[in-house]
XYZ file of C-alpha atoms in Angstrom:
698
model
C 22.585 31.845 -4.525
C 20.751 33.522 -1.632
C 17.675 31.306 -2.101
C 19.639 28.067 -1.802
C 22.071 29.192 0.863
C 24.973 28.143 -1.386
C 27.410 30.686 -2.845
C 30.433 28.617 -3.825
C 31.119 25.250 -5.418
C 34.228 23.072 -5.674
C 34.483 20.177 -8.129
C 36.948 18.192 -10.198
C 34.655 16.221 -12.528
C 31.975 17.472 -14.859
C 34.036 19.990 -16.840
C 37.096 18.937 -18.808
C 38.414 22.194 -20.176
C 38.385 25.926 -19.991
C 38.570 27.760 -16.705
C 39.678 26.715 -13.232
C 37.941 29.603 -11.484
C 34.698 30.908 -12.968
C 31.112 31.921 -12.360
C 28.397 29.454 -13.263
C 25.168 31.268 -14.107
C 21.772 29.542 -14.014
C 18.865 30.395 -16.347
C 17.361 32.455 -13.497
C 20.459 34.643 -13.405
C 21.669 33.314 -10.039
C 25.392 32.629 -9.866
C 27.951 30.510 -8.031
C 31.678 31.039 -7.917
C 33.135 27.688 -8.957
C 36.613 26.222 -8.646
C 37.501 23.275 -10.878
C 40.427 21.439 -9.361
C 43.223 21.202 -11.950
C 44.847 18.348 -10.019
C 41.825 16.014 -9.847
C 41.946 14.255 -6.431
C 44.025 11.832 -4.312
C 46.798 14.459 -4.272
C 49.976 13.751 -2.316
C 52.181 16.270 -0.556
C 55.724 16.792 -1.872
C 57.797 19.579 -3.376
C 55.894 19.375 -6.674
C 52.670 20.782 -5.247
C 53.767 24.311 -6.170
C 55.326 23.491 -9.542
C 52.336 24.838 -11.457
C 51.702 27.800 -9.148
C 52.665 30.544 -11.663
C 50.484 29.072 -14.425
C 47.465 28.485 -12.161
C 47.800 31.983 -10.687
C 47.872 33.437 -14.178
C 44.803 31.463 -15.311
C 42.686 32.210 -12.227
C 43.751 35.804 -11.710
C 44.540 35.079 -8.058
C 47.883 34.835 -6.326
C 46.208 32.555 -3.799
C 45.942 28.924 -4.938
C 43.817 26.079 -3.579
C 45.365 22.632 -3.253
C 43.261 19.730 -1.923
C 45.185 16.751 -0.555
C 44.617 13.626 1.509
C 44.306 9.873 1.519
C 41.207 8.261 -0.021
C 38.615 9.274 -2.581
C 37.895 12.965 -3.069
C 40.566 14.231 -0.699
C 39.884 11.986 2.252
C 41.745 12.877 5.415
C 45.232 14.299 5.931
C 47.892 12.054 7.428
C 50.438 13.109 10.052
C 53.054 12.826 7.308
C 51.194 15.309 5.093
C 50.712 17.842 7.874
C 54.349 17.680 8.984
C 55.581 18.066 5.407
C 53.379 21.112 4.850
C 54.532 22.740 8.086
C 58.134 22.171 7.053
C 57.600 23.497 3.526
C 55.927 26.614 4.909
C 59.377 27.732 6.072
C 61.230 27.114 2.822
C 62.853 30.203 1.250
C 62.160 31.206 -2.371
C 58.988 29.109 -2.342
C 55.283 30.001 -2.380
C 53.886 30.610 1.076
C 51.998 27.559 2.339
C 49.165 27.850 4.841
C 46.668 25.292 6.098
C 43.232 26.755 5.437
C 39.643 26.159 4.322
C 37.569 26.319 1.185
C 35.801 29.316 2.663
C 39.045 31.247 2.953
C 39.923 30.551 -0.668
C 36.510 31.602 -1.966
C 36.700 34.766 0.135
C 39.741 35.681 -1.969
C 37.918 34.723 -5.152
C 34.995 36.942 -4.138
C 37.293 39.969 -4.426
C 37.642 39.443 -8.193
C 34.112 38.158 -8.885
C 33.452 40.804 -11.514
C 36.422 39.759 -13.643
C 35.749 36.027 -13.536
C 34.558 34.356 -16.767
C 30.956 33.101 -16.965
C 29.717 29.663 -17.985
C 25.979 29.110 -18.349
C 25.610 25.680 -19.976
C 25.161 22.191 -18.574
C 28.538 20.897 -17.363
C 27.852 18.037 -14.946
C 28.121 14.959 -17.166
C 30.326 12.031 -16.191
C 30.061 8.332 -15.275
C 27.132 7.334 -17.492
C 27.051 3.802 -16.068
C 25.950 5.252 -12.741
C 22.552 6.169 -14.210
C 21.589 2.487 -14.469
C 24.001 0.307 -12.427
C 22.590 -1.625 -9.427
C 18.991 -0.972 -10.466
C 17.496 -1.927 -7.099
C 19.227 1.075 -5.558
C 17.782 3.306 -8.279
C 14.338 1.848 -7.598
C 14.674 2.352 -3.853
C 15.808 5.940 -4.232
C 13.127 7.012 -6.692
C 10.284 5.296 -4.848
C 11.499 6.698 -1.520
C 11.717 10.247 -2.845
C 8.339 10.062 -4.552
C 6.675 8.369 -1.588
C 8.087 10.810 0.954
C 6.955 13.819 -1.077
C 3.448 12.369 -1.276
C 3.363 11.367 2.413
C 4.653 14.788 3.484
C 1.937 16.541 1.495
C -0.892 14.319 2.786
C 0.359 14.528 6.368
C 0.714 18.313 6.203
C -2.810 18.712 4.827
C -4.171 16.281 7.426
C -2.557 18.368 10.166
C -4.157 21.486 8.686
C -7.620 20.027 8.032
C -7.989 17.493 10.827
C -5.573 18.612 13.550
C -3.493 16.217 15.589
C 0.252 15.840 15.819
C 2.486 17.150 13.038
C 4.217 14.239 11.286
C 7.991 14.493 10.971
C 9.692 12.564 8.153
C 13.179 13.885 8.884
C 14.569 10.484 9.946
C 13.245 8.889 6.753
C 14.797 11.593 4.593
C 18.127 11.151 6.381
C 18.132 7.459 5.412
C 17.442 8.326 1.773
C 19.999 11.126 1.683
C 22.679 8.953 3.285
C 22.217 6.514 0.399
C 22.815 9.363 -2.068
C 26.506 9.190 -1.185
C 28.562 9.127 -4.381
C 29.208 5.361 -4.406
C 25.770 4.200 -3.195
C 23.075 5.850 -5.321
C 25.422 5.617 -8.288
C 25.433 1.829 -8.075
C 29.235 1.753 -7.869
C 29.406 0.096 -4.457
C 30.223 -3.385 -3.243
C 27.627 -6.072 -2.448
C 27.397 -5.086 1.225
C 26.712 -1.491 0.203
C 23.836 -2.568 -2.032
C 22.279 -4.787 0.623
C 22.587 -2.078 3.266
C 20.919 0.504 1.011
C 18.059 -1.831 0.074
C 17.401 -2.458 3.771
C 17.227 1.283 4.391
C 14.773 1.714 1.531
C 12.547 -0.989 3.020
C 12.491 0.895 6.316
C 11.601 4.109 4.516
C 8.776 2.425 2.605
C 7.282 1.172 5.876
C 7.526 4.662 7.364
C 5.915 6.180 4.270
C 3.002 3.752 4.302
C 2.299 4.054 8.012
C 2.568 7.850 8.049
C 0.439 8.231 4.935
C -2.217 5.827 6.195
C -2.407 7.609 9.549
C -2.910 10.935 7.774
C -5.525 9.548 5.372
C -7.550 8.059 8.223
C -7.407 11.369 10.091
C -8.846 13.185 7.070
C -11.443 10.454 6.452
C -12.655 10.802 10.048
C -13.492 14.457 9.322
C -15.431 13.809 6.094
C -19.192 14.105 6.502
C -20.768 10.911 5.157
C -23.957 11.082 7.225
C -26.074 11.715 4.106
C -24.996 8.425 2.520
C -27.083 5.314 2.871
C -25.104 2.336 4.103
C -27.330 -0.688 3.961
C -27.345 -4.369 3.237
C -26.711 -7.594 5.022
C -23.954 -7.421 7.619
C -20.839 -9.412 6.915
C -17.530 -10.263 8.481
C -15.428 -7.927 6.336
C -14.297 -5.626 9.170
C -10.507 -5.713 9.162
C -10.277 -7.714 5.942
C -7.103 -6.961 4.045
C -5.066 -6.249 7.169
C -1.459 -6.062 6.054
C -2.631 -5.081 2.580
C -2.453 -1.478 1.392
C -6.267 -1.344 1.099
C -8.122 -2.794 4.072
C -11.874 -2.858 4.706
C -13.871 -1.095 7.414
C -17.356 -1.507 5.909
C -19.663 -4.415 5.185
C -22.901 -5.233 3.417
C -23.854 -4.174 -0.096
C -23.387 -0.399 0.305
C -19.891 0.640 1.307
C -18.025 3.929 1.384
C -14.601 4.568 -0.126
C -12.565 7.786 -0.007
C -10.166 8.382 -2.896
C -7.237 10.717 -2.165
C -4.892 12.397 -4.628
C -1.604 13.400 -2.995
C -0.046 14.894 -6.131
C -0.014 18.433 -7.520
C -1.864 17.285 -10.660
C -5.561 16.517 -10.927
C -6.381 12.858 -11.552
C -8.782 11.804 -14.304
C -8.688 8.111 -15.024
C -8.963 4.677 -13.517
C -8.504 4.221 -9.766
C -8.034 0.758 -8.278
C -10.476 -0.223 -5.520
C -10.336 -3.483 -3.560
C -13.640 -4.780 -2.175
C -13.322 -7.436 0.524
C -15.765 -10.206 1.433
C -18.628 -8.971 -0.699
C -21.483 -11.346 0.024
C -23.928 -10.234 -2.680
C -24.010 -10.808 -6.432
C -20.569 -9.615 -7.551
C -21.735 -9.260 -11.168
C -24.169 -6.552 -10.037
C -21.613 -4.670 -7.943
C -21.093 -1.126 -9.176
C -19.929 2.264 -7.921
C -21.543 5.684 -7.712
C -20.484 9.143 -6.600
C -22.151 10.927 -3.698
C -24.738 12.425 -6.057
C -25.901 8.970 -7.089
C -24.344 8.993 -10.554
C -23.117 5.551 -11.555
C -19.422 5.334 -12.443
C -17.956 3.093 -15.091
C -16.112 0.209 -13.450
C -14.418 -3.024 -14.412
C -13.465 -6.134 -12.468
C -9.730 -6.765 -12.829
C -8.949 -9.584 -10.450
C -10.299 -11.714 -7.625
C -8.791 -14.058 -5.083
C -8.119 -14.960 -1.482
C -5.816 -13.289 1.045
C -5.345 -14.508 4.647
C -8.867 -15.745 5.293
C -10.668 -13.104 3.233
C -11.862 -12.921 -0.358
C -11.225 -9.859 -2.518
C -12.368 -8.385 -5.809
C -10.162 -5.767 -7.439
C -11.889 -3.138 -9.587
C -10.860 -0.146 -11.619
C -13.291 2.761 -11.364
C -13.351 5.752 -13.687
C -13.256 8.891 -11.582
C -11.816 12.359 -11.150
C -9.923 13.422 -8.038
C -8.578 17.002 -7.809
C -4.946 17.771 -7.031
C -4.397 17.558 -3.260
C -8.057 16.629 -2.929
C -10.384 13.724 -2.453
C -13.568 12.110 -3.758
C -16.041 9.785 -2.062
C -17.724 6.886 -3.836
C -20.093 4.146 -2.698
C -20.822 0.628 -3.859
C -24.236 -0.054 -5.352
C -26.168 -2.998 -6.722
C -26.720 -2.416 -10.433
C -29.984 -3.564 -12.041
C -29.880 -7.079 -13.394
C -29.243 -7.052 -17.133
C -31.924 -9.097 -18.846
C -31.709 -10.811 -22.176
C -30.364 -13.981 -23.690
C -26.667 -14.474 -23.008
C -25.197 -16.802 -25.600
C -22.631 -19.103 -24.027
C -19.114 -19.648 -25.288
C -19.168 -21.842 -28.358
C -16.639 -22.867 -30.981
C -18.459 -21.736 -34.118
C -15.804 -20.045 -36.252
C -12.101 -19.167 -36.174
C -10.795 -15.657 -36.794
C -7.433 -14.220 -37.670
C -5.481 -13.353 -34.526
C -4.852 -9.642 -34.138
C -3.331 -7.990 -31.097
C -4.507 -4.388 -31.050
C -5.035 -1.921 -28.207
C -7.137 1.085 -29.127
C -9.074 3.966 -27.583
C -10.186 7.407 -28.778
C -6.618 8.763 -28.760
C -4.258 6.100 -30.048
C -4.039 2.701 -31.667
C -1.239 0.245 -30.921
C -0.488 -3.003 -32.718
C 1.543 -5.750 -31.049
C 3.525 -8.125 -33.252
C 2.284 -11.696 -32.802
C 5.781 -13.187 -33.162
C 7.944 -10.978 -30.942
C 5.565 -9.039 -28.685
C 7.017 -5.774 -30.023
C 4.781 -2.741 -30.481
C 5.182 -2.383 -34.239
C 2.674 0.424 -34.747
C 1.537 3.360 -32.630
C -0.836 5.765 -34.315
C -1.920 9.171 -33.043
C -5.598 9.091 -34.003
C -5.982 12.882 -33.817
C -3.525 13.296 -36.712
C -3.415 9.823 -38.229
C 0.395 9.885 -38.008
C 2.425 6.761 -37.328
C 4.903 7.305 -34.483
C 7.027 4.137 -34.662
C 9.397 2.918 -37.377
C 8.200 -0.595 -38.156
C 11.209 -1.170 -40.412
C 13.464 -0.866 -37.370
C 11.234 -3.040 -35.190
C 9.020 -0.435 -33.516
C 9.329 -0.538 -29.710
C 10.722 -3.690 -28.091
C 12.875 -5.287 -25.407
C 16.487 -6.016 -26.169
C 19.745 -7.147 -24.580
C 22.712 -4.916 -25.371
C 26.310 -6.079 -25.085
C 28.503 -3.154 -24.104
C 32.154 -3.193 -25.110
C 34.485 -3.689 -22.153
C 37.285 -1.546 -23.591
C 36.572 2.181 -23.606
C 38.709 5.342 -23.824
C 37.526 6.838 -20.528
C 39.246 3.958 -18.690
C 42.379 3.978 -20.890
C 40.952 1.069 -22.923
C 40.929 -1.393 -20.032
C 37.946 -3.473 -18.958
C 37.533 -2.112 -15.444
C 35.154 0.360 -13.819
C 32.155 -1.231 -15.571
C 29.628 0.098 -13.048
C 30.874 3.641 -13.627
C 31.079 3.743 -17.419
C 29.087 2.320 -20.331
C 31.001 1.017 -23.319
C 29.842 1.375 -26.901
C 26.930 -0.833 -27.938
C 28.758 -3.556 -29.845
C 25.820 -5.952 -30.179
C 22.040 -5.628 -29.774
C 19.802 -8.706 -29.599
C 16.022 -8.260 -29.750
C 13.274 -10.614 -28.652
C 12.342 -11.760 -32.145
C 9.958 -14.664 -31.687
C 8.705 -17.677 -29.776
C 6.545 -15.647 -27.419
C 3.188 -16.555 -25.898
C 0.540 -13.823 -25.981
C -2.614 -14.004 -23.889
C -5.293 -11.489 -22.904
C -4.741 -9.622 -19.659
C -7.397 -7.135 -18.617
C -10.430 -6.966 -20.867
C -13.309 -4.535 -20.432
C -14.701 -1.027 -20.712
C -11.826 0.735 -18.915
C -8.623 -1.269 -19.264
C -7.342 -3.688 -21.867
C -3.995 -5.416 -22.015
C -1.972 -8.280 -23.444
C 0.409 -10.481 -21.492
C 3.558 -11.613 -23.278
C 5.849 -14.403 -22.125
C 9.196 -14.931 -23.761
C 12.871 -15.645 -23.357
C 15.900 -13.674 -24.446
C 19.188 -15.516 -24.029
C 19.071 -17.074 -20.546
C 16.548 -14.586 -19.114
C 12.779 -14.987 -18.992
C 10.249 -12.196 -19.283
C 6.589 -11.651 -18.562
C 5.426 -8.303 -19.906
C 1.955 -6.778 -19.757
C 1.147 -3.971 -22.205
C -2.004 -2.078 -21.235
C -4.122 0.831 -22.409
C -6.776 2.598 -20.342
C -9.910 4.098 -21.804
C -8.981 7.789 -21.499
C -5.205 7.431 -21.603
C -2.696 8.668 -24.142
C -0.046 6.161 -23.118
C 0.752 2.487 -23.241
C 1.680 1.124 -19.825
C 4.338 -1.584 -19.541
C 4.824 -3.862 -16.535
C 7.809 -6.189 -16.956
C 8.621 -9.079 -14.646
C 12.106 -10.278 -15.480
C 14.097 -13.246 -14.225
C 17.489 -11.807 -15.221
C 20.248 -14.380 -15.753
C 22.814 -12.459 -17.811
C 26.324 -12.285 -16.338
C 28.907 -9.707 -17.260
C 32.400 -10.811 -18.219
C 35.233 -8.509 -17.174
C 37.266 -7.530 -20.201
C 34.773 -9.140 -22.589
C 31.262 -7.637 -22.386
C 28.676 -6.088 -20.100
C 25.079 -7.125 -20.954
C 22.232 -4.744 -20.238
C 18.460 -4.922 -20.651
C 16.813 -2.020 -22.439
C 13.591 -0.963 -24.111
C 14.295 0.483 -27.549
C 11.810 2.832 -29.242
C 12.507 3.465 -32.939
C 10.787 6.700 -33.970
C 9.152 7.129 -37.366
C 9.897 10.847 -37.645
C 13.177 12.705 -37.818
C 14.077 14.035 -34.380
C 16.173 17.138 -33.833
C 16.305 17.085 -30.061
C 15.042 15.465 -26.889
C 13.546 17.021 -23.768
C 14.838 15.599 -20.456
C 13.461 16.407 -17.028
C 16.281 17.491 -14.746
C 16.221 18.777 -11.163
C 13.887 21.786 -11.008
C 13.371 22.057 -14.737
C 13.662 20.551 -18.195
C 16.537 20.627 -20.645
C 16.656 20.054 -24.382
C 19.641 18.035 -25.571
C 20.790 17.123 -29.045
C 21.034 13.436 -30.017
C 24.191 11.769 -28.691
C 25.367 8.151 -28.715
C 25.955 8.020 -24.971
C 23.738 7.413 -21.924
C 22.441 10.584 -20.295
C 20.331 11.117 -17.166
C 16.722 12.171 -16.682
C 14.711 12.206 -13.475
C 11.788 10.350 -15.029
C 11.179 11.036 -18.733
C 12.529 11.850 -22.160
C 10.322 13.333 -24.891
C 11.280 13.562 -28.553
C 10.420 16.900 -30.136
C 8.194 14.983 -32.578
C 5.708 14.131 -29.807
C 6.731 10.762 -28.319
C 7.493 10.474 -24.614
C 8.985 7.645 -22.554
C 8.319 7.776 -18.795
C 10.172 5.563 -16.339
C 8.842 4.610 -12.916
C 12.268 3.931 -11.398
C 15.153 4.393 -13.853
C 17.422 7.302 -14.802
C 19.464 6.272 -17.871
C 18.405 7.084 -21.449
C 20.291 6.950 -24.747
C 18.710 9.114 -27.452
C 20.346 8.921 -30.874
C 19.487 7.920 -34.462
C 15.836 8.942 -34.024
C 15.314 6.521 -31.153
C 14.866 6.485 -27.379
C 16.586 3.718 -25.441
C 15.577 3.304 -21.785
C 18.158 1.337 -19.798
C 16.493 -1.101 -17.373
C 19.241 -3.418 -16.000
C 23.058 -3.606 -16.236
C 25.204 -6.612 -15.356
C 28.348 -4.673 -14.491
C 31.112 -6.702 -12.846
C 32.947 -4.384 -10.472
C 32.948 -3.681 -7.639
C 29.732 -5.761 -7.359
C 30.196 -8.876 -9.552
C 26.485 -9.848 -9.708
C 24.347 -6.734 -9.116
C 21.234 -7.808 -11.027
C 20.878 -11.612 -10.805
C 17.363 -11.848 -9.362
C 13.705 -11.177 -10.205
C 12.841 -7.591 -11.153
C 9.536 -5.754 -11.581
C 9.891 -2.769 -13.881
C 7.305 -0.215 -15.008
C 7.464 2.388 -17.761
C 5.129 4.028 -20.275
C 5.157 5.057 -23.928
C 3.095 8.212 -24.378
C 1.812 10.521 -27.113
C 1.297 13.751 -25.109
C -1.468 16.071 -26.183
C 0.543 19.034 -24.920
C 4.322 19.113 -25.448
C 4.773 22.239 -23.334
C 7.360 22.065 -20.576
C 4.896 22.453 -17.711
C 2.526 19.894 -19.229
C 5.294 17.313 -19.649
C 6.556 17.813 -16.100
C 3.089 17.541 -14.600
C 2.278 14.428 -16.617
C 5.431 12.731 -15.399
C 5.045 14.087 -11.865
C 1.640 12.452 -11.446
C 2.195 9.286 -13.477
C 3.365 6.979 -10.712
C 1.590 8.585 -7.742
C -1.407 6.288 -7.257
C -4.774 7.419 -5.958
C -4.939 6.230 -2.336
C -8.172 4.500 -1.309
C -9.484 4.341 2.261
C -12.536 2.340 3.281
C -14.830 4.728 5.169
C -17.790 4.720 7.525
C -21.016 6.663 7.853
C -20.627 9.575 10.289
C -20.829 13.348 10.600
C -17.809 15.537 9.898
C -16.579 19.040 9.138
C -15.366 18.287 5.605
C -17.627 17.797 2.567
C -17.876 14.414 0.883
C -15.586 15.634 -1.911
C -13.260 18.580 -2.039
C -9.831 20.139 -2.239
C -7.497 20.534 0.731
C -5.131 22.831 -1.146
C -5.364 24.752 -4.445
C -2.526 26.027 -6.603
C -3.238 28.464 -9.435
C -0.367 29.472 -11.712
C 2.143 28.153 -14.223
C 4.968 27.224 -11.857
C 5.562 23.557 -11.023
C 4.939 22.609 -7.402
C 7.646 20.238 -6.154
C 6.940 19.980 -2.407
C 4.249 20.666 0.189
C 5.168 19.758 3.746
C 5.355 20.800 7.368
C 7.734 23.676 7.993
C 11.036 22.705 9.599
C 11.265 25.493 12.175
C 7.788 27.042 12.444
C 5.366 25.184 14.684
C 2.077 24.656 12.870
C 3.434 26.188 9.664
C 3.572 24.661 6.191
C 6.341 24.948 3.610
C 5.940 24.686 -0.148
C 8.431 24.823 -2.984
C 7.825 25.642 -6.634
C 9.886 26.429 -9.695
C 9.308 28.263 -12.978
C 10.267 26.570 -16.278
C 8.807 28.749 -19.050
C 11.286 31.601 -18.699
C 8.670 34.183 -17.817
C 7.409 35.964 -14.729
C 4.398 34.296 -13.158
C 1.811 35.001 -10.501
C 1.175 32.019 -8.230
C -1.777 31.733 -5.849
C -1.922 29.124 -3.080
C -5.190 28.586 -1.205
C -5.566 26.599 2.034
C -8.528 25.388 4.101
C -7.592 27.796 6.917
C -7.021 31.545 6.977
C -3.389 32.569 6.641
C -1.771 34.708 9.339
C 1.376 35.495 7.338
C 3.557 34.106 4.582
C 7.082 34.774 3.353
C 9.790 33.328 1.138
C 12.865 31.752 2.688
C 16.067 30.125 1.531
C 16.098 26.376 0.888
C 17.160 25.633 4.453
C 14.055 27.539 5.692
C 16.228 29.540 8.091
C 16.618 32.894 6.332
C 13.566 35.057 5.557
C 13.842 36.784 2.171
C 10.568 38.582 1.373
C 7.102 38.947 2.898
C 4.157 37.880 0.733
C 0.637 39.192 0.217
C -2.133 37.160 1.865
C -5.887 37.206 1.220
C -7.942 35.140 3.672
C -6.768 31.594 3.075
C -4.642 32.521 0.040
C -1.021 33.505 -0.526
C 0.187 35.429 -3.594
C 3.703 34.837 -4.932
C 5.264 36.855 -7.735
C 7.789 34.513 -9.333
C 10.684 35.438 -11.597
C 11.765 33.435 -14.676
C 13.364 30.069 -13.868
C 13.399 30.815 -10.147
C 13.025 28.218 -7.392
C 10.997 29.579 -4.465
C 10.456 28.232 -0.956
C 7.460 29.666 0.927
C 6.533 29.390 4.620
C 2.872 29.815 5.548
C 1.641 30.414 9.097
C -2.040 30.079 10.098
């Protein structure tokens, strides 16, 4: 397609029947000419390479055939033996003509008969379901790196636009991430050394994300006018507290300034986490207010000591616009007077473990820690099937023998066997309160399943429509080649009959029918009955029998014999979305695990208001990237895609006037169309299901 810079595609997997040469058509109408290799790969050179030439020529409609050969996976490299054989065979009489060539030459021949090629327009790329969950630390590193780089790119680009300075380049970081997307690294089908190498790269990328993001946030904070704010109180020694922590302190006394930044394309309305260091006054009277003096609801979550400094961790209810920021200050709340009755053992009550707000009510089973009831309070409808256990952790034993591997027990990291046994955490758990207050409530559950130990916190925020799960797992389950492959999963049994499931896929969403096999999603699956499971760092889901199964860990045995034996921290959420529209689901998932970034500020003059937006997007398309342009000095690039199947009008507004704007291909090298500009705004007319890349110059 002209907008991606790709016209042709070669593959061997992902389509097991039908045509060898065809056109694949996307929902937007864009097409690729595709060749599906009939010979698979690892092809050797001998006289048989032309045995099927008449049949293949007849099926493709071309007298020119493509034959890929070489040593190693997916073709590999030619040997001297192969080349010499081919040169010799090129002179054989009564034999197809043989010529060493390129993919481009073959597709140039295919282009001549484009109009007569058959069309396929459905999803075809589905193979190796084990690769959606094997070697989970690689999955975690990839997802967090991608998400973090997108956020850091957006914040750095907006900082460059609003505050000046040097343009931040994340190219080297992206190259590390993309290298690890090689077909036996990201897939989790590599050896131990591969896994350790990839995890080291992800650590480097995380450091680069944090430093680049922090530099950009400080540059913006330096331009925010806080001169109207009163910063008073007794001086302390909190300057520099939290160094090495992701929230450090630059203020002191009782009145301190904090800037809250939202680097996502979705407005934030909820609970932001703020760390206050070395607060010398009455901590029980510490509160927060916006710049207009309105007190914000807050709750103390945690307190402790870190490298010579004391901290108090709060959640504060606030709103931060998409690609915008808010400023809040600490205050001393009035002392609450009245008789406070101390803790006394007067009467016992029945233990009930319930999380509830205005939107939903969840009940946790006191024996197993399972969520046995989840009620949508707007309709009164129960969303979980208590008879099948509700929503709970389980260990699944996968069969080693499977047809895809000719019924042998190998290739366990590539393929998932049938679920031959499922064991749930049924009892003997300890349940204690976690957070408890006006904004966030949670229960902490400790238990053991087989030889593995779990600590799981289930939380619900005041204005949230989802239960948040944080699982710390000491995984001790070993796979046995030829016997079983154990995996950890979270199983959600739905109360209502489900006809289909919505998966988020690259640049869109896709509805799939139930199937008893693992299938991939970028971050979420939503049942058409209104239940959604969002994963912070996993790809594999199995949706069948009116249930959603999120795969968390897999103890495959080859080529890495022990890929998961360590401590894991896993996050996911169980949601009842108010809006099941495609855009709404994508935006909810897009913003779920992008935290509000908090910077401790100072009192000074600046050119930016105390709260505001650095970029505004109006329209129904989904924004997937906002970054510095690759080849235009001082320019920004943004990418969006349409998922509703209808034309849309998108408006992008910046803090500076726009000189010109135009769409380009994905590589940002080829200009496609010029766009209308109005002051600081750019207008884009988008076609159904189209992915657009826009360059903006100021």
